[in-house]
Amino acid sequence: MSAHANHSAPTRVAIVGVGNVGATFAYALLLSGLAAEIVLIDANHARAEGEAMDLNHALPFTHPTRVWAGDYSDCAGAVVTVLTAGAPQNPGETRLDLIKKNAAIWSQIVPQAVKPNPNGILLIATNPVDVLTYAAWKLSGLPAERVIGSGTILDTARFRYLLSQHFAVDARSVHAYIIGEHGDSEVPVWSSANIAGMRLPQFCQAQRVAYDHEAMEKIFLQTRDAAYQIIERKGATYYAVAAGLMRITQAILRNQRTVLSVSSLIRNYHGLDDVCFSLPTVIDRGGVEQLLRLELDSGEIEKLRASAEVLRKTIRSLNLD
Ligand SMILES: NC(=O)c1ccc[n+]([C@@H]2O[C@H](COP(=O)([O-])OP(=O)(O)OC[C@H]3O[C@@H](n4cnc5c(N)ncnc54)[C@H](O)[C@@H]3O)[C@@H](O)[C@H]2O)c1
């Protein structure tokens, strides 16, 4: 080690809301060894304490990590503060229905999390995630590149998984994005979906199988409606979203410049402005390094406009200005 070694503070990640999603993310983060300190904050402090105790008992099998139930002052110095507090999605309820319940708690949580930590990154998972990402940007006063919503990282993962099953290749070898809202108006980008750089119809041709339009449409519908299907069966979804939050956190902490479909402030993309939704985004230590301006076909642009309009209407109803 050089004489000028940088004795910087231990890497801290704060989690506000340690229910299904927050606790699962905390567990994944502990197993990863990426964070030296994990602070758990919840309105239900006993819940946060219980999770901290349980996680601490995993330390002999994992990595030396300081895990504790704290309060907002402990957000100080956190590289990333993950916001997963809020009401879960009830059966039959759309994500946008949740806005009424979750927008109210946002105006309490966001300023408290940011005040002791003006240099950190906010990573939002609470639904409706795009609207709450926009609200977090407004309420926090942070530069837009440091306010990130998990957005369609989960939908893109579901899409790639289902396509990988159909085409019988590793999900990591399928490159296809869901953009726009994390929710009912989300948009599949078929025009650039590919395996090894081969568009899907080309891939089928090379494999001497027919490109099945109907199966593709079904895959998108399964992707879009997956949350409803899972909630009907087990009441909530949390493993895949926690893995997605992990992937984003890893890209930030390790300055990876990874391309992930996440939600952030959109500025002048196909005439769309002042709204948060997901596009493939380069993520590094500073947060959003760059939004990739995907080339879309005219049908995709139209669908994205409609998706942005759904979000803008909800944002307007919140009177954030
Ligand atoms: N973005 C995604 O892809 C995605 C996926 C799954 C779930 N979600 C969303 O994540 C959120 C959490 O889901 P869950 O299943 O973990 O819910 P949960 O009910 O299990 O946990 C929510 C936690 O938030 C806490 N909380 C509520 N109000 C608070 C406040 N004012 N301050 C601090 N803590 C507060 C609760 O005490 C609880 O522990 C929901 O909005 C859900 O829709 C998002």
Coordinates of C-alpha atoms and ligand atoms in Angstrom, one line a residue:
M1 CA 0.0 0.0 0.0
S2 CA 1.3 3.5 -0.8
A3 CA 2.3 6.0 1.9
H4 CA -0.6 8.1 0.6
A5 CA -3.3 5.4 1.2
N6 CA -6.7 6.8 1.3
H7 CA -8.2 6.1 4.7
S8 CA -11.7 6.9 3.5
A9 CA -14.8 6.2 5.6
P10 CA -16.3 2.7 5.4
T11 CA -18.7 2.2 2.6
R12 CA -22.2 2.8 4.1
V13 CA -25.5 1.9 2.6
A14 CA -28.7 3.1 4.3
I15 CA -32.1 1.4 3.8
V16 CA -35.3 3.2 4.6
G17 CA -38.2 0.7 4.9
V18 CA -37.2 -2.8 5.9
G19 CA -40.2 -4.7 4.9
N20 CA -40.1 -7.5 2.3
V21 CA -38.1 -5.5 -0.3
G22 CA -35.8 -3.6 2.1
A23 CA -35.0 -6.7 4.3
T24 CA -34.4 -8.9 1.2
F25 CA -32.1 -6.2 -0.3
A26 CA -30.2 -5.9 3.1
Y27 CA -29.7 -9.7 3.1
A28 CA -28.4 -9.7 -0.5
L29 CA -26.1 -6.8 0.3
L30 CA -24.7 -8.5 3.4
L31 CA -24.0 -11.7 1.4
S32 CA -22.3 -9.7 -1.3
G33 CA -19.8 -8.1 1.1
L34 CA -20.0 -4.8 -0.9
A35 CA -20.9 -2.6 2.1
A36 CA -19.0 -2.2 5.3
E37 CA -22.0 -0.6 7.0
I38 CA -25.7 -1.3 6.5
V39 CA -28.1 0.9 8.5
L40 CA -31.8 -0.1 8.7
I41 CA -34.4 2.6 9.2
D42 CA -38.1 2.0 9.5
A43 CA -41.2 3.7 11.1
N44 CA -41.6 0.4 12.9
H45 CA -38.2 0.6 14.8
A46 CA -38.7 -2.8 16.4
R47 CA -39.0 -4.4 13.0
A48 CA -35.7 -2.7 12.0
E49 CA -34.1 -4.0 15.2
G50 CA -35.3 -7.5 14.6
E51 CA -34.0 -7.5 11.0
A52 CA -30.6 -6.1 12.2
M53 CA -30.3 -8.8 14.9
D54 CA -31.2 -11.6 12.5
L55 CA -28.7 -10.3 9.8
N56 CA -26.0 -9.9 12.4
H57 CA -26.3 -13.5 13.3
A58 CA -25.3 -14.3 9.7
L59 CA -21.9 -12.5 10.1
P60 CA -19.9 -15.6 11.1
F61 CA -20.9 -17.0 7.7
T62 CA -20.6 -13.9 5.6
H63 CA -18.4 -10.7 5.8
P64 CA -17.4 -8.4 8.6
T65 CA -20.1 -5.8 8.3
R66 CA -21.7 -3.3 10.8
V67 CA -25.5 -3.8 10.6
W68 CA -27.8 -1.8 12.9
A69 CA -31.2 -0.3 13.3
G70 CA -30.7 3.5 13.2
D71 CA -32.4 6.7 12.5
Y72 CA -32.2 9.3 9.8
S73 CA -29.0 10.9 11.2
D74 CA -27.3 7.6 10.3
C75 CA -27.8 8.3 6.6
A76 CA -24.8 10.7 7.0
G77 CA -22.1 9.5 4.7
A78 CA -24.1 6.8 3.0
V79 CA -23.0 6.3 -0.6
V80 CA -26.5 5.0 -1.5
T81 CA -29.7 5.4 0.5
V82 CA -32.3 2.9 -0.7
L83 CA -35.9 4.0 -0.2
T84 CA -38.3 1.0 0.0
A85 CA -40.7 2.4 2.6
G86 CA -44.4 2.4 1.9
A87 CA -47.5 0.4 1.5
P88 CA -47.3 -2.8 -0.5
Q89 CA -49.5 -3.4 -3.6
N90 CA -52.7 -5.1 -2.7
P91 CA -54.4 -7.7 -5.0
G92 CA -56.1 -5.9 -7.9
E93 CA -54.6 -2.5 -7.1
T94 CA -52.6 -0.8 -9.8
R95 CA -49.2 0.7 -9.0
L96 CA -50.7 4.1 -9.7
D97 CA -53.4 3.5 -7.1
L98 CA -50.6 3.4 -4.5
I99 CA -49.7 7.0 -5.1
K100 CA -52.1 8.4 -2.6
K101 CA -50.7 6.3 0.2
N102 CA -47.1 6.6 -0.6
A103 CA -46.8 10.3 -1.8
A104 CA -47.8 11.4 1.7
I105 CA -45.0 9.5 3.5
W106 CA -42.5 10.7 0.8
S107 CA -42.6 14.3 2.0
Q108 CA -41.5 13.2 5.5
I109 CA -38.9 10.6 4.5
V110 CA -37.0 12.3 1.7
P111 CA -36.0 15.5 3.4
Q112 CA -35.0 13.6 6.5
A113 CA -32.8 11.1 4.6
V114 CA -31.1 13.9 2.5
K115 CA -30.5 16.5 5.2
P116 CA -27.6 14.7 6.9
N117 CA -26.3 13.3 3.6
P118 CA -26.3 16.0 0.8
N119 CA -23.7 14.1 -1.2
G120 CA -25.3 10.7 -1.4
I121 CA -27.4 8.9 -4.1
L122 CA -31.0 8.1 -3.6
L123 CA -32.2 4.8 -5.0
I124 CA -36.0 4.4 -5.0
A125 CA -38.0 1.2 -5.2
T126 CA -41.3 2.2 -3.6
N127 CA -44.2 2.2 -6.1
P128 CA -45.3 3.9 -8.2
V129 CA -41.6 4.1 -8.6
D130 CA -41.3 6.6 -11.5
V131 CA -43.6 9.1 -9.9
L132 CA -41.9 8.7 -6.5
T133 CA -38.5 9.1 -8.2
Y134 CA -39.6 12.4 -9.7
A135 CA -41.1 13.4 -6.3
A136 CA -37.8 12.5 -4.5
W137 CA -35.9 14.6 -7.0
K138 CA -38.1 17.6 -6.3
L139 CA -38.2 17.1 -2.5
S140 CA -34.5 16.4 -2.1
G141 CA -33.1 19.3 -4.1
L142 CA -30.4 16.8 -5.3
P143 CA -29.0 16.9 -8.8
A144 CA -31.0 14.6 -11.0
E145 CA -28.1 12.3 -11.7
R146 CA -28.2 11.3 -8.0
V147 CA -31.9 10.3 -7.9
I148 CA -32.4 6.9 -9.4
G149 CA -35.6 4.7 -9.5
S150 CA -35.3 0.9 -9.9
G151 CA -37.8 1.6 -12.8
T152 CA -37.9 -1.2 -15.3
I153 CA -34.8 -3.0 -14.1
L154 CA -37.2 -5.7 -12.9
D155 CA -39.4 -5.7 -16.0
T156 CA -36.3 -6.0 -18.2
A157 CA -35.1 -8.9 -16.1
R158 CA -38.5 -10.7 -16.3
F159 CA -38.5 -10.0 -20.1
R160 CA -35.0 -11.4 -20.6
Y161 CA -35.8 -14.4 -18.4
L162 CA -39.0 -15.3 -20.4
L163 CA -37.2 -14.7 -23.8
S164 CA -34.3 -16.9 -22.6
Q165 CA -36.8 -19.7 -21.8
H166 CA -38.4 -19.4 -25.2
F167 CA -35.1 -19.3 -27.1
A168 CA -33.3 -21.8 -24.8
V169 CA -30.3 -19.6 -24.1
D170 CA -28.9 -18.1 -20.9
A171 CA -30.9 -15.0 -19.8
R172 CA -27.6 -13.1 -19.6
S173 CA -27.2 -13.6 -23.4
V174 CA -30.5 -12.0 -24.2
H175 CA -30.4 -8.3 -24.7
A176 CA -33.8 -6.7 -24.7
Y177 CA -35.2 -3.7 -22.8
I178 CA -38.5 -2.7 -21.3
I179 CA -38.6 1.1 -21.1
G180 CA -41.0 3.8 -19.9
E181 CA -43.2 3.3 -16.8
H182 CA -42.6 0.5 -14.4
G183 CA -46.2 -0.6 -14.8
D184 CA -49.1 -1.0 -17.1
S185 CA -47.9 1.4 -19.8
E186 CA -44.4 0.0 -20.1
V187 CA -42.9 -0.5 -23.6
P188 CA -41.0 -3.5 -24.9
V189 CA -38.3 -2.5 -27.4
W190 CA -38.6 -5.3 -29.9
S191 CA -36.8 -3.3 -32.6
S192 CA -33.4 -3.8 -30.9
A193 CA -34.0 -7.0 -28.9
N194 CA -31.2 -9.4 -29.8
I195 CA -29.2 -12.5 -29.0
A196 CA -25.5 -12.2 -29.9
G197 CA -26.3 -9.1 -32.0
M198 CA -28.9 -11.0 -34.0
R199 CA -32.3 -9.5 -34.0
L200 CA -34.9 -12.1 -32.8
P201 CA -36.4 -12.8 -36.3
Q202 CA -32.8 -13.3 -37.6
F203 CA -31.9 -15.5 -34.7
C204 CA -35.0 -17.7 -35.6
Q205 CA -34.0 -17.8 -39.2
A206 CA -30.5 -19.0 -38.3
Q207 CA -32.0 -21.7 -36.1
R208 CA -34.5 -22.6 -38.9
V209 CA -37.5 -22.0 -36.6
A210 CA -40.4 -19.7 -37.3
Y211 CA -40.5 -16.3 -35.5
D212 CA -43.6 -16.6 -33.4
H213 CA -45.3 -13.2 -33.1
E214 CA -48.0 -14.5 -30.9
A215 CA -45.5 -16.1 -28.5
M216 CA -43.6 -12.8 -28.3
E217 CA -46.8 -10.9 -27.5
K218 CA -47.6 -13.4 -24.8
I219 CA -44.1 -13.0 -23.3
F220 CA -44.5 -9.2 -23.1
L221 CA -47.9 -9.6 -21.4
Q222 CA -46.5 -12.1 -18.9
T223 CA -43.7 -9.6 -18.3
R224 CA -46.0 -6.7 -17.8
D225 CA -48.5 -8.6 -15.6
A226 CA -45.9 -10.6 -13.6
A227 CA -46.4 -8.6 -10.4
Y228 CA -50.1 -9.2 -10.4
Q229 CA -49.5 -12.9 -10.9
I230 CA -47.0 -13.2 -8.1
I231 CA -49.0 -11.0 -5.6
E232 CA -52.1 -13.2 -6.3
R233 CA -50.0 -16.2 -5.2
K234 CA -47.7 -15.0 -2.5
G235 CA -48.9 -11.5 -1.5
A236 CA -45.8 -9.6 -2.5
T237 CA -42.7 -9.6 -4.8
Y238 CA -39.2 -9.0 -3.4
Y239 CA -36.4 -11.4 -4.5
A240 CA -36.0 -10.2 -8.1
V241 CA -36.4 -6.5 -7.2
A242 CA -33.9 -6.9 -4.4
A243 CA -31.5 -8.5 -6.9
G244 CA -32.1 -5.6 -9.2
L245 CA -31.4 -3.1 -6.4
M246 CA -28.2 -5.0 -5.7
R247 CA -27.1 -4.8 -9.3
I248 CA -27.6 -1.0 -9.3
T249 CA -25.9 -0.6 -5.9
Q250 CA -22.9 -2.7 -7.2
A251 CA -22.6 -0.6 -10.3
I252 CA -22.5 2.6 -8.1
L253 CA -20.1 1.3 -5.4
R254 CA -17.7 -0.2 -7.9
N255 CA -18.0 2.5 -10.4
Q256 CA -18.9 0.0 -13.1
R257 CA -20.5 2.1 -15.8
T258 CA -23.0 -0.7 -16.3
V259 CA -26.0 -0.2 -18.6
L260 CA -29.2 -0.8 -16.7
S261 CA -32.8 0.1 -17.4
V262 CA -33.5 2.5 -14.5
S263 CA -35.7 5.5 -14.0
S264 CA -34.4 9.0 -13.9
L265 CA -35.2 12.5 -15.0
I266 CA -35.8 12.7 -18.8
R267 CA -34.6 15.7 -20.6
N268 CA -35.5 16.2 -24.3
Y269 CA -35.9 12.6 -25.5
H270 CA -38.2 12.4 -28.5
G271 CA -39.7 15.6 -27.3
L272 CA -40.3 14.2 -23.8
D273 CA -39.2 16.3 -20.8
D274 CA -39.6 16.8 -17.1
V275 CA -40.8 13.3 -16.2
C276 CA -39.0 10.2 -14.8
F277 CA -39.1 6.9 -16.6
S278 CA -36.7 4.2 -17.6
L279 CA -34.2 4.1 -20.4
P280 CA -31.0 2.1 -20.7
T281 CA -28.7 4.2 -18.5
V282 CA -25.0 4.1 -17.7
I283 CA -24.6 3.9 -14.0
D284 CA -21.3 4.8 -12.2
R285 CA -20.1 6.1 -8.8
G286 CA -21.8 9.4 -9.5
G287 CA -25.2 7.8 -10.2
V288 CA -26.6 8.4 -13.7
E289 CA -23.6 9.0 -16.0
Q290 CA -25.6 8.9 -19.2
L291 CA -29.0 8.1 -20.6
L292 CA -28.7 6.1 -23.8
R293 CA -30.8 7.6 -26.5
L294 CA -32.1 4.3 -28.0
E295 CA -33.3 4.4 -31.5
L296 CA -36.9 3.4 -31.5
D297 CA -39.4 2.7 -34.3
S298 CA -42.4 4.9 -34.7
G299 CA -44.8 2.5 -32.9
E300 CA -42.4 2.3 -29.9
I301 CA -42.1 6.1 -29.8
E302 CA -45.8 6.4 -29.8
K303 CA -46.2 3.9 -26.9
L304 CA -43.4 5.7 -25.0
R305 CA -45.2 9.0 -25.4
A306 CA -48.4 7.5 -24.0
S307 CA -46.5 6.0 -21.1
A308 CA -44.9 9.4 -20.3
E309 CA -48.3 11.0 -20.4
V310 CA -49.7 8.5 -17.9
L311 CA -46.8 9.4 -15.5
R312 CA -47.0 13.1 -16.1
K313 CA -50.7 13.2 -15.3
T314 CA -50.0 11.5 -11.9
I315 CA -47.1 13.8 -11.2
R316 CA -49.3 16.8 -12.0
S317 CA -51.9 15.6 -9.5
L318 CA -49.3 15.7 -6.8
N319 CA -48.8 19.5 -7.1
L320 CA -45.0 19.2 -6.3
D321 CA -44.0 22.7 -7.5
Ligands
LIG1 N1 -39.9 -1.1 -7.9 C1 -40.2 -2.4 -7.9 O1 -39.9 -3.1 -8.9 C2 -40.9 -3.0 -6.8 C3 -41.1 -4.4 -6.6 C4 -41.7 -4.9 -5.5 C5 -42.2 -4.0 -4.6 N2 -42.1 -2.7 -4.8 C6 -42.6 -1.7 -3.8 O2 -41.8 -1.6 -2.7 C7 -42.5 -1.0 -1.6 C8 -42.3 -1.9 -0.4 O3 -42.9 -3.2 -0.5 P1 -42.7 -4.3 0.6 O4 -43.3 -5.5 0.1 O5 -41.4 -4.3 1.1 O6 -43.7 -3.6 1.7 P2 -43.7 -3.9 3.3 O7 -45.1 -3.5 3.8 O8 -43.3 -5.3 3.5 O9 -42.6 -2.9 3.8 C9 -42.8 -1.6 3.9 C10 -42.0 -1.0 5.1 O10 -42.1 0.4 5.0 C11 -42.2 0.8 6.4 N3 -42.8 2.2 6.4 C12 -44.1 2.6 6.1 N4 -44.2 3.9 6.3 C13 -43.0 4.4 6.7 C14 -42.5 5.6 7.0 N5 -43.2 6.7 6.9 N6 -41.2 5.7 7.3 C15 -40.4 4.7 7.4 N7 -40.8 3.4 7.1 C16 -42.1 3.3 6.7 C17 -43.2 -0.2 7.0 O11 -43.0 -0.2 8.4 C18 -42.6 -1.5 6.4 O12 -41.6 -2.1 7.2 C19 -44.0 -1.0 -2.1 O13 -44.3 0.3 -2.5 C20 -44.0 -2.0 -3.3 O14 -45.0 -1.7 -4.2 C21 -41.4 -2.2 -5.8

